[in-house]
Amino acid sequence: MADAKKIVRLNYCAYFADMDDKLFDTTDKAAAEEAGIYDERMTYEPITYIVGSKSFFPDLDAAVAAAEIGKETEVTIPCEKAAGARNPKLIETHPIKEFYKQEINPYPGMPVSLGNKTGIVMSVGAGRVKVDFNNHLAGHDLHYKFTVTEEISDNNEKAKAVINAAFESAEGFEFAFADDKVVITESERCKFDQNWMIAKYKVVSDVREIFGVQRVEFVQVWDNTPKE
C-alpha cells in the first residue's frame, strides 16, 4: 500500500472563545448536560478521525497530528482560520408562505432548509421570515480541548472504524487487504438499508485516505445455504 494516513480516536470539547468559552459541541455527556446542550439523539463517545482528511480546521488537524496519546491538548483558532467572518449577504428575508408550503411554522432559532441551503431563523413578523444562512461558527474564535485516546494500527480495526463512522455499525462486514486495494464484504443489513448507498461514498473516500489505495471493491453475498 502507498503511504497511509493515521487514524485516531479522540474526545473533545469545543467552545466559542469570544463568548467566555461557551461550549457548543462535545463528546462528553456530562459536559453537554452541564452546558445545557445535551441531545438524547447523540451518542457521546470518542470520535474517529483521519489525520489530514481536512474534516477539521487546519490548525486543529495539526494539533491532533502532534498530540500525545492520553494527554489533554488545547488549541485556539482565530475566526479567520476557522469558519471565517459572517457574511451579511447570507442573511435573507423570505415570505412566510414559502415555509407554510413545506408545512413549517417558523420560529426564532429554528433550523430550516430552503432550496439547497440550510440556515437558522432569526426573526418572524409581518408575513416575512429572516434567515441566517451563515455557518453557525462564522464570526467566532474557537477554543478546543481534546484528548487523543488511541491511534488505531490494526487494519481490520481501521476498516471497522470507517464503517462505524459512516454507517453506525460494522457488524457483519468483512475486509481483505492488498497492496493496491481493499475488498469489503457487505453485511446482510446493506441489502435492505437505503442509508448504505449514501454511506458507501464516504466509506470509499475514507478507505482511500487511510490505506493509501485507489481501488476499493465491494462484495455482496447472497447465500441460500441452510444453516445448522
PDB file of C-alpha atoms in Angstrom:
ATOM      1  CA  MET A   1       0.000   0.000   0.000  1.00  0.00           C
ATOM      2  CA  ALA A   2       1.048   3.604  -0.533  1.00  0.00           C
ATOM      3  CA  ASP A   3       1.699   5.970   2.366  1.00  0.00           C
ATOM      4  CA  ALA A   4      -1.398   5.718   4.542  1.00  0.00           C
ATOM      5  CA  LYS A   5      -2.951   8.306   6.815  1.00  0.00           C
ATOM      6  CA  LYS A   6      -3.116   7.962  10.590  1.00  0.00           C
ATOM      7  CA  ILE A   7      -6.481   7.283  12.193  1.00  0.00           C
ATOM      8  CA  VAL A   8      -7.182   8.130  15.832  1.00  0.00           C
ATOM      9  CA  ARG A   9      -9.994   8.252  18.357  1.00  0.00           C
ATOM     10  CA  LEU A  10     -10.429  11.361  20.460  1.00  0.00           C
ATOM     11  CA  ASN A  11     -12.664  13.095  22.970  1.00  0.00           C
ATOM     12  CA  TYR A  12     -13.156  16.845  22.709  1.00  0.00           C
ATOM     13  CA  CYS A  13     -14.921  19.943  23.981  1.00  0.00           C
ATOM     14  CA  ALA A  14     -15.383  22.848  21.550  1.00  0.00           C
ATOM     15  CA  TYR A  15     -16.024  26.396  22.782  1.00  0.00           C
ATOM     16  CA  PHE A  16     -16.714  29.864  21.405  1.00  0.00           C
ATOM     17  CA  ALA A  17     -13.551  31.569  22.636  1.00  0.00           C
ATOM     18  CA  ASP A  18     -15.055  35.032  22.102  1.00  0.00           C
ATOM     19  CA  MET A  19     -18.117  34.195  24.225  1.00  0.00           C
ATOM     20  CA  ASP A  20     -16.405  33.354  27.529  1.00  0.00           C
ATOM     21  CA  ASP A  21     -15.691  29.813  26.326  1.00  0.00           C
ATOM     22  CA  LYS A  22     -19.326  28.877  25.735  1.00  0.00           C
ATOM     23  CA  LEU A  23     -19.496  25.153  24.939  1.00  0.00           C
ATOM     24  CA  PHE A  24     -21.141  24.391  21.577  1.00  0.00           C
ATOM     25  CA  ASP A  25     -20.077  20.800  20.864  1.00  0.00           C
ATOM     26  CA  THR A  26     -18.582  17.885  22.779  1.00  0.00           C
ATOM     27  CA  THR A  27     -18.201  14.116  23.073  1.00  0.00           C
ATOM     28  CA  ASP A  28     -18.595  14.404  26.864  1.00  0.00           C
ATOM     29  CA  LYS A  29     -22.162  13.688  28.012  1.00  0.00           C
ATOM     30  CA  ALA A  30     -21.686  15.296  31.441  1.00  0.00           C
ATOM     31  CA  ALA A  31     -20.219  18.466  29.893  1.00  0.00           C
ATOM     32  CA  ALA A  32     -23.120  18.653  27.425  1.00  0.00           C
ATOM     33  CA  GLU A  33     -25.668  18.319  30.224  1.00  0.00           C
ATOM     34  CA  GLU A  34     -23.932  20.953  32.337  1.00  0.00           C
ATOM     35  CA  ALA A  35     -23.846  23.394  29.394  1.00  0.00           C
ATOM     36  CA  GLY A  36     -27.494  22.754  28.514  1.00  0.00           C
ATOM     37  CA  ILE A  37     -26.723  21.384  25.032  1.00  0.00           C
ATOM     38  CA  TYR A  38     -27.356  17.683  25.707  1.00  0.00           C
ATOM     39  CA  ASP A  39     -29.115  15.927  22.810  1.00  0.00           C
ATOM     40  CA  GLU A  40     -30.611  12.500  23.553  1.00  0.00           C
ATOM     41  CA  ARG A  41     -30.273  11.617  19.854  1.00  0.00           C
ATOM     42  CA  MET A  42     -26.481  11.916  20.077  1.00  0.00           C
ATOM     43  CA  THR A  43     -24.054   9.193  21.143  1.00  0.00           C
ATOM     44  CA  TYR A  44     -21.419  10.656  23.444  1.00  0.00           C
ATOM     45  CA  GLU A  45     -18.221   8.693  22.884  1.00  0.00           C
ATOM     46  CA  PRO A  46     -14.783   9.214  21.300  1.00  0.00           C
ATOM     47  CA  ILE A  47     -14.960  10.055  17.602  1.00  0.00           C
ATOM     48  CA  THR A  48     -12.827   8.522  14.863  1.00  0.00           C
ATOM     49  CA  TYR A  49     -10.730  10.974  12.861  1.00  0.00           C
ATOM     50  CA  ILE A  50      -8.450  10.586   9.843  1.00  0.00           C
ATOM     51  CA  VAL A  51      -5.493  12.905  10.349  1.00  0.00           C
ATOM     52  CA  GLY A  52      -5.020  15.040   7.249  1.00  0.00           C
ATOM     53  CA  SER A  53      -8.519  14.361   5.906  1.00  0.00           C
ATOM     54  CA  LYS A  54      -9.415  18.083   6.052  1.00  0.00           C
ATOM     55  CA  SER A  55     -12.552  17.371   8.084  1.00  0.00           C
ATOM     56  CA  PHE A  56     -11.129  19.610  10.838  1.00  0.00           C
ATOM     57  CA  PHE A  57      -9.862  23.163  10.528  1.00  0.00           C
ATOM     58  CA  PRO A  58      -6.138  23.062   9.560  1.00  0.00           C
ATOM     59  CA  ASP A  59      -4.910  24.328  12.954  1.00  0.00           C
ATOM     60  CA  LEU A  60      -6.985  21.703  14.782  1.00  0.00           C
ATOM     61  CA  ASP A  61      -5.842  18.963  12.409  1.00  0.00           C
ATOM     62  CA  ALA A  62      -2.200  19.913  13.032  1.00  0.00           C
ATOM     63  CA  ALA A  63      -2.768  19.862  16.798  1.00  0.00           C
ATOM     64  CA  VAL A  64      -4.328  16.386  16.622  1.00  0.00           C
ATOM     65  CA  ALA A  65      -1.443  15.134  14.470  1.00  0.00           C
ATOM     66  CA  ALA A  66       1.091  16.342  17.047  1.00  0.00           C
ATOM     67  CA  ALA A  67      -0.859  15.370  20.181  1.00  0.00           C
ATOM     68  CA  GLU A  68       0.443  12.863  22.686  1.00  0.00           C
ATOM     69  CA  ILE A  69      -1.923   9.956  23.339  1.00  0.00           C
ATOM     70  CA  GLY A  70      -3.733  10.318  26.655  1.00  0.00           C
ATOM     71  CA  LYS A  71      -2.682  13.937  27.221  1.00  0.00           C
ATOM     72  CA  GLU A  72      -5.209  16.784  27.053  1.00  0.00           C
ATOM     73  CA  THR A  73      -4.300  19.322  24.375  1.00  0.00           C
ATOM     74  CA  GLU A  74      -5.699  22.816  23.822  1.00  0.00           C
ATOM     75  CA  VAL A  75      -5.731  24.977  20.714  1.00  0.00           C
ATOM     76  CA  THR A  76      -7.397  28.334  19.994  1.00  0.00           C
ATOM     77  CA  ILE A  77      -8.263  29.138  16.385  1.00  0.00           C
ATOM     78  CA  PRO A  78      -8.950  32.739  15.319  1.00  0.00           C
ATOM     79  CA  CYS A  79     -12.073  33.410  13.276  1.00  0.00           C
ATOM     80  CA  GLU A  80     -10.191  33.941  10.008  1.00  0.00           C
ATOM     81  CA  LYS A  81      -8.585  30.481  10.299  1.00  0.00           C
ATOM     82  CA  ALA A  82     -11.817  28.794  11.333  1.00  0.00           C
ATOM     83  CA  ALA A  83     -15.188  29.396   9.629  1.00  0.00           C
ATOM     84  CA  GLY A  84     -14.342  32.968   8.606  1.00  0.00           C
ATOM     85  CA  ALA A  85     -16.246  36.194   9.132  1.00  0.00           C
ATOM     86  CA  ARG A  86     -20.017  36.415   8.942  1.00  0.00           C
ATOM     87  CA  ASN A  87     -21.310  37.454   5.526  1.00  0.00           C
ATOM     88  CA  PRO A  88     -24.285  39.863   5.739  1.00  0.00           C
ATOM     89  CA  LYS A  89     -25.326  38.792   2.225  1.00  0.00           C
ATOM     90  CA  LEU A  90     -26.165  35.363   3.645  1.00  0.00           C
ATOM     91  CA  ILE A  91     -28.892  36.859   5.841  1.00  0.00           C
ATOM     92  CA  GLU A  92     -32.051  36.693   3.737  1.00  0.00           C
ATOM     93  CA  THR A  93     -35.722  37.573   4.166  1.00  0.00           C
ATOM     94  CA  HIS A  94     -38.339  35.227   2.722  1.00  0.00           C
ATOM     95  CA  PRO A  95     -42.160  35.308   2.583  1.00  0.00           C
ATOM     96  CA  ILE A  96     -43.635  33.179   5.323  1.00  0.00           C
ATOM     97  CA  LYS A  97     -45.780  31.391   2.717  1.00  0.00           C
ATOM     98  CA  GLU A  98     -42.614  29.641   1.466  1.00  0.00           C
ATOM     99  CA  PHE A  99     -42.443  27.910   4.841  1.00  0.00           C
ATOM    100  CA  TYR A 100     -46.157  27.182   5.027  1.00  0.00           C
ATOM    101  CA  LYS A 101     -45.892  25.385   1.667  1.00  0.00           C
ATOM    102  CA  GLN A 102     -43.478  22.994   3.377  1.00  0.00           C
ATOM    103  CA  GLU A 103     -45.803  22.722   6.400  1.00  0.00           C
ATOM    104  CA  ILE A 104     -43.232  24.602   8.512  1.00  0.00           C
ATOM    105  CA  ASN A 105     -44.307  27.055  11.205  1.00  0.00           C
ATOM    106  CA  PRO A 106     -41.061  29.031  11.634  1.00  0.00           C
ATOM    107  CA  TYR A 107     -39.847  30.480  14.936  1.00  0.00           C
ATOM    108  CA  PRO A 108     -36.557  32.177  16.001  1.00  0.00           C
ATOM    109  CA  GLY A 109     -33.733  29.679  16.422  1.00  0.00           C
ATOM    110  CA  MET A 110     -35.371  27.046  14.213  1.00  0.00           C
ATOM    111  CA  PRO A 111     -33.089  25.263  11.675  1.00  0.00           C
ATOM    112  CA  VAL A 112     -34.651  25.391   8.194  1.00  0.00           C
ATOM    113  CA  SER A 113     -33.788  24.368   4.638  1.00  0.00           C
ATOM    114  CA  LEU A 114     -34.674  26.451   1.603  1.00  0.00           C
ATOM    115  CA  GLY A 115     -33.544  25.167  -1.753  1.00  0.00           C
ATOM    116  CA  ASN A 116     -30.100  23.692  -1.174  1.00  0.00           C
ATOM    117  CA  LYS A 117     -29.267  25.978   1.757  1.00  0.00           C
ATOM    118  CA  THR A 118     -29.643  25.381   5.489  1.00  0.00           C
ATOM    119  CA  GLY A 119     -29.945  28.246   7.958  1.00  0.00           C
ATOM    120  CA  ILE A 120     -31.333  29.436  11.274  1.00  0.00           C
ATOM    121  CA  VAL A 121     -34.475  31.558  11.616  1.00  0.00           C
ATOM    122  CA  MET A 122     -33.563  34.929  13.150  1.00  0.00           C
ATOM    123  CA  SER A 123     -36.999  36.561  13.346  1.00  0.00           C
ATOM    124  CA  VAL A 124     -40.605  36.160  12.195  1.00  0.00           C
ATOM    125  CA  GLY A 125     -43.017  39.049  11.625  1.00  0.00           C
ATOM    126  CA  ALA A 126     -45.323  40.845   9.183  1.00  0.00           C
ATOM    127  CA  GLY A 127     -45.536  37.832   6.927  1.00  0.00           C
ATOM    128  CA  ARG A 128     -41.780  37.628   6.465  1.00  0.00           C
ATOM    129  CA  VAL A 129     -39.037  35.457   7.927  1.00  0.00           C
ATOM    130  CA  LYS A 130     -35.387  36.481   8.311  1.00  0.00           C
ATOM    131  CA  VAL A 131     -32.994  33.544   7.953  1.00  0.00           C
ATOM    132  CA  ASP A 132     -29.239  33.453   8.598  1.00  0.00           C
ATOM    133  CA  PHE A 133     -27.514  31.085   6.156  1.00  0.00           C
ATOM    134  CA  ASN A 134     -24.031  31.697   7.567  1.00  0.00           C
ATOM    135  CA  ASN A 135     -22.122  28.776   9.020  1.00  0.00           C
ATOM    136  CA  HIS A 136     -23.062  28.763  12.718  1.00  0.00           C
ATOM    137  CA  LEU A 137     -19.348  29.022  13.568  1.00  0.00           C
ATOM    138  CA  ALA A 138     -18.759  32.038  11.321  1.00  0.00           C
ATOM    139  CA  GLY A 139     -17.541  35.155  13.091  1.00  0.00           C
ATOM    140  CA  HIS A 140     -16.261  33.271  16.158  1.00  0.00           C
ATOM    141  CA  ASP A 141     -12.836  32.472  17.545  1.00  0.00           C
ATOM    142  CA  LEU A 142     -12.851  28.827  18.601  1.00  0.00           C
ATOM    143  CA  HIS A 143     -11.208  27.022  21.513  1.00  0.00           C
ATOM    144  CA  TYR A 144     -10.777  23.254  21.551  1.00  0.00           C
ATOM    145  CA  LYS A 145      -9.751  20.930  24.371  1.00  0.00           C
ATOM    146  CA  PHE A 146      -9.198  17.364  23.231  1.00  0.00           C
ATOM    147  CA  THR A 147      -7.527  14.110  24.204  1.00  0.00           C
ATOM    148  CA  VAL A 148      -6.430  11.503  21.674  1.00  0.00           C
ATOM    149  CA  THR A 149      -7.435   8.245  23.368  1.00  0.00           C
ATOM    150  CA  GLU A 150      -5.746   5.890  20.908  1.00  0.00           C
ATOM    151  CA  GLU A 151      -4.167   5.500  17.495  1.00  0.00           C
ATOM    152  CA  ILE A 152      -5.688   2.618  15.563  1.00  0.00           C
ATOM    153  CA  SER A 153      -2.988   0.489  13.929  1.00  0.00           C
ATOM    154  CA  ASP A 154      -4.712  -2.811  13.078  1.00  0.00           C
ATOM    155  CA  ASN A 155      -6.057  -2.765   9.506  1.00  0.00           C
ATOM    156  CA  ASN A 156      -9.244  -4.608  10.406  1.00  0.00           C
ATOM    157  CA  GLU A 157      -9.981  -2.197  13.259  1.00  0.00           C
ATOM    158  CA  LYS A 158      -9.281   0.769  10.976  1.00  0.00           C
ATOM    159  CA  ALA A 159     -11.783  -0.536   8.423  1.00  0.00           C
ATOM    160  CA  LYS A 160     -14.374  -1.197  11.150  1.00  0.00           C
ATOM    161  CA  ALA A 161     -13.897   2.356  12.431  1.00  0.00           C
ATOM    162  CA  VAL A 162     -14.604   3.719   8.946  1.00  0.00           C
ATOM    163  CA  ILE A 163     -17.837   1.705   8.682  1.00  0.00           C
ATOM    164  CA  ASN A 164     -18.909   2.696  12.200  1.00  0.00           C
ATOM    165  CA  ALA A 165     -18.370   6.377  11.412  1.00  0.00           C
ATOM    166  CA  ALA A 166     -20.341   6.274   8.164  1.00  0.00           C
ATOM    167  CA  PHE A 167     -22.940   3.569   8.802  1.00  0.00           C
ATOM    168  CA  GLU A 168     -23.243   3.275  12.613  1.00  0.00           C
ATOM    169  CA  SER A 169     -22.381  -0.422  12.800  1.00  0.00           C
ATOM    170  CA  ALA A 170     -19.638  -2.589  11.259  1.00  0.00           C
ATOM    171  CA  GLU A 171     -21.258  -5.817  12.473  1.00  0.00           C
ATOM    172  CA  GLY A 172     -21.295  -8.447   9.706  1.00  0.00           C
ATOM    173  CA  PHE A 173     -18.715  -6.708   7.486  1.00  0.00           C
ATOM    174  CA  GLU A 174     -15.522  -8.493   6.432  1.00  0.00           C
ATOM    175  CA  PHE A 175     -12.332  -6.985   4.984  1.00  0.00           C
ATOM    176  CA  ALA A 176      -9.373  -8.093   2.874  1.00  0.00           C
ATOM    177  CA  PHE A 177      -6.276  -6.002   2.196  1.00  0.00           C
ATOM    178  CA  ALA A 178      -3.796  -5.998  -0.668  1.00  0.00           C
ATOM    179  CA  ASP A 179      -1.042  -3.628  -1.739  1.00  0.00           C
ATOM    180  CA  ASP A 180      -3.264  -1.926  -4.306  1.00  0.00           C
ATOM    181  CA  LYS A 181      -6.819  -2.382  -2.996  1.00  0.00           C
ATOM    182  CA  VAL A 182      -9.194  -3.029  -0.117  1.00  0.00           C
ATOM    183  CA  VAL A 183     -12.069  -5.505  -0.510  1.00  0.00           C
ATOM    184  CA  ILE A 184     -15.148  -5.014   1.674  1.00  0.00           C
ATOM    185  CA  THR A 185     -17.735  -7.781   2.023  1.00  0.00           C
ATOM    186  CA  GLU A 186     -21.020  -6.127   2.908  1.00  0.00           C
ATOM    187  CA  SER A 187     -23.198  -7.189   5.820  1.00  0.00           C
ATOM    188  CA  GLU A 188     -26.719  -8.538   5.305  1.00  0.00           C
ATOM    189  CA  ARG A 189     -28.101  -5.214   6.513  1.00  0.00           C
ATOM    190  CA  CYS A 190     -26.690  -3.428   3.443  1.00  0.00           C
ATOM    191  CA  LYS A 191     -29.197  -5.217   1.185  1.00  0.00           C
ATOM    192  CA  PHE A 192     -32.160  -3.596   2.888  1.00  0.00           C
ATOM    193  CA  ASP A 193     -30.878  -0.293   4.346  1.00  0.00           C
ATOM    194  CA  GLN A 194     -31.079   2.621   1.902  1.00  0.00           C
ATOM    195  CA  ASN A 195     -28.651   4.603   4.053  1.00  0.00           C
ATOM    196  CA  TRP A 196     -25.882   2.267   2.929  1.00  0.00           C
ATOM    197  CA  MET A 197     -25.940   3.659  -0.629  1.00  0.00           C
ATOM    198  CA  ILE A 198     -25.238   7.130   0.780  1.00  0.00           C
ATOM    199  CA  ALA A 199     -22.699   5.920   3.346  1.00  0.00           C
ATOM    200  CA  LYS A 200     -20.822   3.973   0.678  1.00  0.00           C
ATOM    201  CA  TYR A 201     -19.397   7.123  -0.915  1.00  0.00           C
ATOM    202  CA  LYS A 202     -17.890   8.242   2.383  1.00  0.00           C
ATOM    203  CA  VAL A 203     -16.559   4.757   3.063  1.00  0.00           C
ATOM    204  CA  VAL A 204     -14.737   4.755  -0.294  1.00  0.00           C
ATOM    205  CA  SER A 205     -13.249   8.190   0.366  1.00  0.00           C
ATOM    206  CA  ASP A 206     -12.119   7.314   3.890  1.00  0.00           C
ATOM    207  CA  VAL A 207     -10.695   3.908   2.936  1.00  0.00           C
ATOM    208  CA  ARG A 208      -8.626   5.519   0.185  1.00  0.00           C
ATOM    209  CA  GLU A 209      -7.329   8.132   2.648  1.00  0.00           C
ATOM    210  CA  ILE A 210      -6.487   5.663   5.413  1.00  0.00           C
ATOM    211  CA  PHE A 211      -4.980   2.813   3.416  1.00  0.00           C
ATOM    212  CA  GLY A 212      -3.427   4.821   0.598  1.00  0.00           C
ATOM    213  CA  VAL A 213      -5.128   2.817  -2.178  1.00  0.00           C
ATOM    214  CA  GLN A 214      -7.096   3.909  -5.230  1.00  0.00           C
ATOM    215  CA  ARG A 215      -9.206   0.771  -5.643  1.00  0.00           C
ATOM    216  CA  VAL A 216     -11.996  -0.241  -3.257  1.00  0.00           C
ATOM    217  CA  GLU A 217     -14.113  -3.297  -4.084  1.00  0.00           C
ATOM    218  CA  PHE A 218     -17.460  -4.229  -2.525  1.00  0.00           C
ATOM    219  CA  VAL A 219     -18.715  -7.804  -2.386  1.00  0.00           C
ATOM    220  CA  GLN A 220     -22.380  -8.625  -1.773  1.00  0.00           C
ATOM    221  CA  VAL A 221     -23.116 -12.244  -0.899  1.00  0.00           C
ATOM    222  CA  TRP A 222     -26.495 -13.918  -1.428  1.00  0.00           C
ATOM    223  CA  ASP A 223     -26.225 -17.289   0.241  1.00  0.00           C
ATOM    224  CA  ASN A 224     -29.183 -19.644   0.462  1.00  0.00           C
ATOM    225  CA  THR A 225     -27.273 -22.452   2.126  1.00  0.00           C
ATOM    226  CA  PRO A 226     -29.316 -23.909   5.021  1.00  0.00           C
ATOM    227  CA  LYS A 227     -27.799 -23.039   8.362  1.00  0.00           C
ATOM    228  CA  GLU A 228     -27.263 -25.697  11.006  1.00  0.00           C
TER     229      GLU A 228
END
